[in-house]
mmCIF file of C-alpha atoms in Angstrom:
data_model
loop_
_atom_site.group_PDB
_atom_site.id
_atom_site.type_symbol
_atom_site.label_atom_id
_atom_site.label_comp_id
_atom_site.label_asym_id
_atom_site.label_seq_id
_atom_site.Cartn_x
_atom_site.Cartn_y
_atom_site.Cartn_z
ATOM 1 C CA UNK A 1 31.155 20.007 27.196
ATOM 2 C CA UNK A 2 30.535 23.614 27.765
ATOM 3 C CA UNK A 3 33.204 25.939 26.792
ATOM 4 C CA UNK A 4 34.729 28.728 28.419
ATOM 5 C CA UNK A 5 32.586 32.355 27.930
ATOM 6 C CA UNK A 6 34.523 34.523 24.753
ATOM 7 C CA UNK A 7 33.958 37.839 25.660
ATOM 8 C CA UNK A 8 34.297 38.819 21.654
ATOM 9 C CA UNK A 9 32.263 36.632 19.910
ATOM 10 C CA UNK A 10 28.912 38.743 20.333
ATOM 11 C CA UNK A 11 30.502 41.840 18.509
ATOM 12 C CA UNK A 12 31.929 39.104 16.175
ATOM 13 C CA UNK A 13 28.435 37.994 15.342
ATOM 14 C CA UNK A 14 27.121 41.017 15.061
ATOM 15 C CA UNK A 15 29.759 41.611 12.268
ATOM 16 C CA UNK A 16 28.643 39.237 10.388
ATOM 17 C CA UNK A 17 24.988 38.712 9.569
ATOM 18 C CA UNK A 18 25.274 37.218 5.990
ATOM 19 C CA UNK A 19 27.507 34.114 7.577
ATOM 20 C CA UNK A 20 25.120 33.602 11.024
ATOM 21 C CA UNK A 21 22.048 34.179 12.412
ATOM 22 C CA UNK A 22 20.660 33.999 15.869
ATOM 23 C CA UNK A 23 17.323 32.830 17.074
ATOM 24 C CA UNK A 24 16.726 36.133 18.945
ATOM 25 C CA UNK A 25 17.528 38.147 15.700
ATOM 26 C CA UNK A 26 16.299 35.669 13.410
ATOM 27 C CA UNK A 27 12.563 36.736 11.513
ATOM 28 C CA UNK A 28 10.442 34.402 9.801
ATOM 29 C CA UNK A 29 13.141 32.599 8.232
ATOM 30 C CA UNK A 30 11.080 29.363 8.384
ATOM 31 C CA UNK A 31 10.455 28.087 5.133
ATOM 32 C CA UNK A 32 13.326 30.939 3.627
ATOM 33 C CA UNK A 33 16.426 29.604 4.818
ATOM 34 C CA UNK A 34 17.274 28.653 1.062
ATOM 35 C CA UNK A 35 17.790 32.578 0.221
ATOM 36 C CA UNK A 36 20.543 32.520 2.817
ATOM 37 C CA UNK A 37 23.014 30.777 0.902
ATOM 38 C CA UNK A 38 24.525 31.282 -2.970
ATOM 39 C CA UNK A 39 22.782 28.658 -4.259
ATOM 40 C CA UNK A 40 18.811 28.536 -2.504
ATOM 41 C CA UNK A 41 17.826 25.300 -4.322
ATOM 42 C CA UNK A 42 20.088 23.123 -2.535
ATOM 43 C CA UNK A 43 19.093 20.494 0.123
ATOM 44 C CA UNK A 44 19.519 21.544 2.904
ATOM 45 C CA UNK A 45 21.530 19.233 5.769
ATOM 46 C CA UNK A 46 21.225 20.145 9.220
ATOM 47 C CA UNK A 47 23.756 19.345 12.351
ATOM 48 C CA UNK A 48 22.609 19.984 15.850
ATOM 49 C CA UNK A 49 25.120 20.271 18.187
ATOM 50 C CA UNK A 50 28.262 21.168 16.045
ATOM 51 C CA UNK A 51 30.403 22.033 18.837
ATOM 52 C CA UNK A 52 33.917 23.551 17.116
ATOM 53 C CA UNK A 53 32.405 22.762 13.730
ATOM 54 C CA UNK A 54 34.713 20.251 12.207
ATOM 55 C CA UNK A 55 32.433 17.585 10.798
ATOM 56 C CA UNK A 56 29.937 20.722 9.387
ATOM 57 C CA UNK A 57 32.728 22.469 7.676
ATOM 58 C CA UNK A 58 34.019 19.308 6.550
ATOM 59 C CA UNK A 59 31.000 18.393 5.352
ATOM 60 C CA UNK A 60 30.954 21.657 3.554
ATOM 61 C CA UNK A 61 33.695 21.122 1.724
ATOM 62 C CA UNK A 62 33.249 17.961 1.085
ATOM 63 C CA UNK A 63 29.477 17.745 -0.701
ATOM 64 C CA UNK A 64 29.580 21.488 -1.961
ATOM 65 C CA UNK A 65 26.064 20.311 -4.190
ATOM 66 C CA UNK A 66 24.850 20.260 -0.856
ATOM 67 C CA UNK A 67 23.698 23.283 1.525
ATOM 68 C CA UNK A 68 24.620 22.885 5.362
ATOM 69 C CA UNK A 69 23.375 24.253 8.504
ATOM 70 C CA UNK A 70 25.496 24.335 11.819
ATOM 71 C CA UNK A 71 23.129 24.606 14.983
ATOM 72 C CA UNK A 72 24.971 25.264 18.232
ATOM 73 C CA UNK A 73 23.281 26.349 21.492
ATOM 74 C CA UNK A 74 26.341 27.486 22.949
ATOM 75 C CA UNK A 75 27.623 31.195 21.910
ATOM 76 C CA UNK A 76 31.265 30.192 22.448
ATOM 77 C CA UNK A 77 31.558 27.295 19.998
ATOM 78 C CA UNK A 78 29.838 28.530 17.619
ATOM 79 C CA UNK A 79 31.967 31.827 17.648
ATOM 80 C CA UNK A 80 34.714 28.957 16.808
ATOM 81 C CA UNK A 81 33.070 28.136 14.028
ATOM 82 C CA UNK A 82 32.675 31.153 12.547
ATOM 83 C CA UNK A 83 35.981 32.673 12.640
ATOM 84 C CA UNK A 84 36.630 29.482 10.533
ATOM 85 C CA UNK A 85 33.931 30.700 8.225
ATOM 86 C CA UNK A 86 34.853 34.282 7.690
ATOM 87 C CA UNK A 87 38.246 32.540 6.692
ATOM 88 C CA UNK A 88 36.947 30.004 4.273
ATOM 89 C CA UNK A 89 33.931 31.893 3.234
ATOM 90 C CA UNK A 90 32.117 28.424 1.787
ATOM 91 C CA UNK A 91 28.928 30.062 -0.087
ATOM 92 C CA UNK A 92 26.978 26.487 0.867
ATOM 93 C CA UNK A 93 27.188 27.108 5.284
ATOM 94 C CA UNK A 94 25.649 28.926 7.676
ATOM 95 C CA UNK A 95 25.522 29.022 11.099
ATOM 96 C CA UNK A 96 22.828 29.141 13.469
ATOM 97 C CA UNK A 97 23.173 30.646 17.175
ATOM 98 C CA UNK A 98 20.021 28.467 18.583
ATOM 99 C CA UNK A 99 18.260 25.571 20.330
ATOM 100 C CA UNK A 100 16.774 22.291 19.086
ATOM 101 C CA UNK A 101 14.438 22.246 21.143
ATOM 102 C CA UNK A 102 12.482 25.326 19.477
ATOM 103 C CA UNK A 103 13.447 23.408 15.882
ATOM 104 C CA UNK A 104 9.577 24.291 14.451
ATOM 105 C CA UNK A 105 9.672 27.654 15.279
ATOM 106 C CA UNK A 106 12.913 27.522 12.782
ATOM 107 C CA UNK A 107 12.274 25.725 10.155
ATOM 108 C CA UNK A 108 9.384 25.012 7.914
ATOM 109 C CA UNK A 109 7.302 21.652 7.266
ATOM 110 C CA UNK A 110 9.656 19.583 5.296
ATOM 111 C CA UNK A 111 12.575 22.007 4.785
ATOM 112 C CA UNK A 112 15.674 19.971 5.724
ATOM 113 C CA UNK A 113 16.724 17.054 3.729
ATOM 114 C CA UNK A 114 18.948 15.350 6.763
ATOM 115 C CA UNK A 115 19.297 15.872 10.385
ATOM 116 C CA UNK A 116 22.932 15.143 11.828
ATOM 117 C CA UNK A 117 23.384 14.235 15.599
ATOM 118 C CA UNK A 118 26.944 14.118 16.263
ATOM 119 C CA UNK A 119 28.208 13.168 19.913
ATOM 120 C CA UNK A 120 25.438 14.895 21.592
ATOM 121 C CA UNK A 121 25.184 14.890 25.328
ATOM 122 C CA UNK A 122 23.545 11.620 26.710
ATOM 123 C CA UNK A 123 22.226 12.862 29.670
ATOM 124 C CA UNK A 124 22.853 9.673 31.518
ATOM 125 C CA UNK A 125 20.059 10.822 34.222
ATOM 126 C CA UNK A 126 16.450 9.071 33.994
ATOM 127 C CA UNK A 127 15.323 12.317 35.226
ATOM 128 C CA UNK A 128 17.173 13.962 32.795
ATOM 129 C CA UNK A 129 16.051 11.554 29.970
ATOM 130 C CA UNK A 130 13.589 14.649 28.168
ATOM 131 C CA UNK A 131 17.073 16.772 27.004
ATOM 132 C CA UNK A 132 18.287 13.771 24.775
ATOM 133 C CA UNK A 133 18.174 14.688 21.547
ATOM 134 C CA UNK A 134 16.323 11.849 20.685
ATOM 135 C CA UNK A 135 13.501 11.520 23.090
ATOM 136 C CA UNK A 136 10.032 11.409 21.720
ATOM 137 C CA UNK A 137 10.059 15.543 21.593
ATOM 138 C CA UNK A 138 12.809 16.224 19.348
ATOM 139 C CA UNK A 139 12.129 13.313 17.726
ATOM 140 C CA UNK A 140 8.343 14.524 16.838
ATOM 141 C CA UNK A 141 10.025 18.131 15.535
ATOM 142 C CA UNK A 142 12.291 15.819 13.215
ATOM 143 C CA UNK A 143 9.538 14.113 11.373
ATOM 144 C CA UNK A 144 8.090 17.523 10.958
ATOM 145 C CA UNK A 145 10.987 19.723 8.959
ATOM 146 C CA UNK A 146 12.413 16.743 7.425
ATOM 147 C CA UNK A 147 11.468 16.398 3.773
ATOM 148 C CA UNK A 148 10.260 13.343 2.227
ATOM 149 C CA UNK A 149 12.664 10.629 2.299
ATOM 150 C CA UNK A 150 14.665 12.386 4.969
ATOM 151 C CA UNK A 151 16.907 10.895 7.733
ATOM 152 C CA UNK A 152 17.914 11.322 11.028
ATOM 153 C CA UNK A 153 21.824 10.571 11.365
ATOM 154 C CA UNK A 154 23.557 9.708 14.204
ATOM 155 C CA UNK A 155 26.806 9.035 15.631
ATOM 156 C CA UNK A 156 27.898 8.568 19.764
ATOM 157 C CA UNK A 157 30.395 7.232 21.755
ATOM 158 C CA UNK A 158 28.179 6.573 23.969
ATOM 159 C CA UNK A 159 26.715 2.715 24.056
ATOM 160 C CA UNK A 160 23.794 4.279 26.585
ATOM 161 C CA UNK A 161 22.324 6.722 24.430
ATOM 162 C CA UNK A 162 22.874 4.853 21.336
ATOM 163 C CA UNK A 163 20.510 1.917 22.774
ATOM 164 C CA UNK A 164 17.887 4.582 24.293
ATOM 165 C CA UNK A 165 18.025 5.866 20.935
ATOM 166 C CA UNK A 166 17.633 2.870 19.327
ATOM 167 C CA UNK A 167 14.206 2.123 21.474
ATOM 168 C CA UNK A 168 12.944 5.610 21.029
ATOM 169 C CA UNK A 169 12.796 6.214 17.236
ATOM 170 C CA UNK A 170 11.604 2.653 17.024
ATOM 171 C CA UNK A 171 8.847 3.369 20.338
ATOM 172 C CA UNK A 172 8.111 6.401 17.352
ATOM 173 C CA UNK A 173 7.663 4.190 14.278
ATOM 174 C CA UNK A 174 10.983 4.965 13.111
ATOM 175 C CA UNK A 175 12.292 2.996 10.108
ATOM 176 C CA UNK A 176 16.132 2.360 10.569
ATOM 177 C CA UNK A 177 17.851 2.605 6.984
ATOM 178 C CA UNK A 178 21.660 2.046 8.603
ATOM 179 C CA UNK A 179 22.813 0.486 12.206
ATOM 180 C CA UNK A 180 26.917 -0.127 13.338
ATOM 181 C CA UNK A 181 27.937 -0.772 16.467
ATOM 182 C CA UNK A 182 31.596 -0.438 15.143
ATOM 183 C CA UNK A 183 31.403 2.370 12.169
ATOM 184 C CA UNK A 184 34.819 2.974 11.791
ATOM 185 C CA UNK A 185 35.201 -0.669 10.728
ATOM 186 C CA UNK A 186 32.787 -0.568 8.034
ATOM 187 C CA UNK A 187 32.513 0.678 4.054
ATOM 188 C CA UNK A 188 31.433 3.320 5.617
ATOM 189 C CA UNK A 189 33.954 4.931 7.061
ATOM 190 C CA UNK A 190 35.696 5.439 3.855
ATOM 191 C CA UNK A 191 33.410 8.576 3.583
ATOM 192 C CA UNK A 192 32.833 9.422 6.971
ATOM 193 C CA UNK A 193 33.407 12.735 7.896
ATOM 194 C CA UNK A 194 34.771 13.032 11.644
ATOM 195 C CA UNK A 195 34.257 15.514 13.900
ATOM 196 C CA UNK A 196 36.750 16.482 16.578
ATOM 197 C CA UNK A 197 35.788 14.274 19.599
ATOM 198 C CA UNK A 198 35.180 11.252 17.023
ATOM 199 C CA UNK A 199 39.330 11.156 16.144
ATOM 200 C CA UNK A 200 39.960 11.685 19.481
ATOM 201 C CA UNK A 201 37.832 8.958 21.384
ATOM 202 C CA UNK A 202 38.701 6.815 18.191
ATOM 203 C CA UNK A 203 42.348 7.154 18.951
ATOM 204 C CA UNK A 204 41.487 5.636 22.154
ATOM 205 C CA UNK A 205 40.197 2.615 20.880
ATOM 206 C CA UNK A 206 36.264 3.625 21.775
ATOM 207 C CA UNK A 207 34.098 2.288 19.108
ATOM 208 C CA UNK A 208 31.725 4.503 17.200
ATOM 209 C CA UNK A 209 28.046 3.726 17.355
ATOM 210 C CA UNK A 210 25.347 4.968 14.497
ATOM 211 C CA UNK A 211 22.824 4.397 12.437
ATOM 212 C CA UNK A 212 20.189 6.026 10.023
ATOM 213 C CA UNK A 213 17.043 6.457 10.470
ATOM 214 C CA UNK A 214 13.781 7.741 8.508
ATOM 215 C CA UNK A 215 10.272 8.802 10.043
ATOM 216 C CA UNK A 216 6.978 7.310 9.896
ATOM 217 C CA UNK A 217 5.676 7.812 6.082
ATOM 218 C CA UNK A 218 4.008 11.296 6.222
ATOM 219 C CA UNK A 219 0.288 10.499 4.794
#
């Protein structure tokens, strides 16, 4: 869902270059994004799409031996985010003003330990079927940054995407490590970290679809 334009969140960025980064400001941090944060050895965890940034921070403060990026294409949400940030000031998050599309341009050859999908747009369209996050493009970008052992984590309310999904990583050689049709009625969920339109489609009644998945094995 795309947000209403915030007139304040460009000078709001600009104030704040140690918390966020852009991918028109951004220089050759591929392969360097460990020296953003206070500890740089740190896997690194990677959400894109994090919308208001509930599950990210959460995740944040959850797992703090962990290091998290929050990708966002759109300016507005992730302005949301980041006035969260400048509050909490949690040394293992940054944010990331950018698209996934462009992800190699970002990041390195094996430099994120997880990839997080969280309620992306499904693009319902056939024609439209190439801006999925998990059509063969993205999906080929994936395999490349993640790290050995490294999964691809997904979550949707969406039955559509979560079956195109389903065919595509395995169409890619995919190995699936985790599949629910129902998450929020398994072990699982005891840890599960929700993000805002997860609680509120859950309070509906909506199942929550998701599984884990790992690339081909890199030879």
């Amino acid at each position: 869902m795309r947000l209403r334009n915030k007139p304040w969140v460009p000078d709001l960025i600009a104030a704040n270059p140690a918390l966020i980064v852009t991918a028109d400001s951004q220089q050759d941090l591929a392969g360097k994004w460990g020296a953003r944060f206070a500890n740089p050895d740190l896997p690194i965890q990677l959400e894109i799409g994090s919308g208001k940034g509930q599950f990210i921070i959460g995740m944040a403060q959850k797992y703090p031996e962990l290091n998290f990026i929050g990708m966002e294409l759109q300016s507005s949400a992730i302005g949301m985010i980041l006035q969260k940030q400048i509050e909490l000031q949690l040394p293992n998050l940054q944010l990331f003003l950018g698209d996934g599309a462009d992800l190699t341009e970002f990041f390195a050859p094996e430099e994120v330990a997880n990839v997080y999908l969280n309620f992306s747009d499904p693009w319902p369209k056939t024609k439209h079927a190439k801006r999925r996050l998990t059509y063969a493009s993205f999906l080929a970008q994936y395999q490349i940054v993640l790290a050995k052992n490294g999964q691809l984590k997904l979550k949707t309310d969406n039955s559509g995407l979560f079956e195109y999904s389903i065919m595509s990583l395995n169409q890619a050689g995919w190995l699936f490590d985790f599949i629910s049709v129902d998450l929020h009625h398994t072990e699982r969920q005891a840890e599960n970290v929700e993000t805002e339109y997860e609680q509120k489609f859950a309070a509906r009644g909506q199942v929550i679809y998701a599984l884990d998945a790992m690339p081909p094995i890199k030879k």
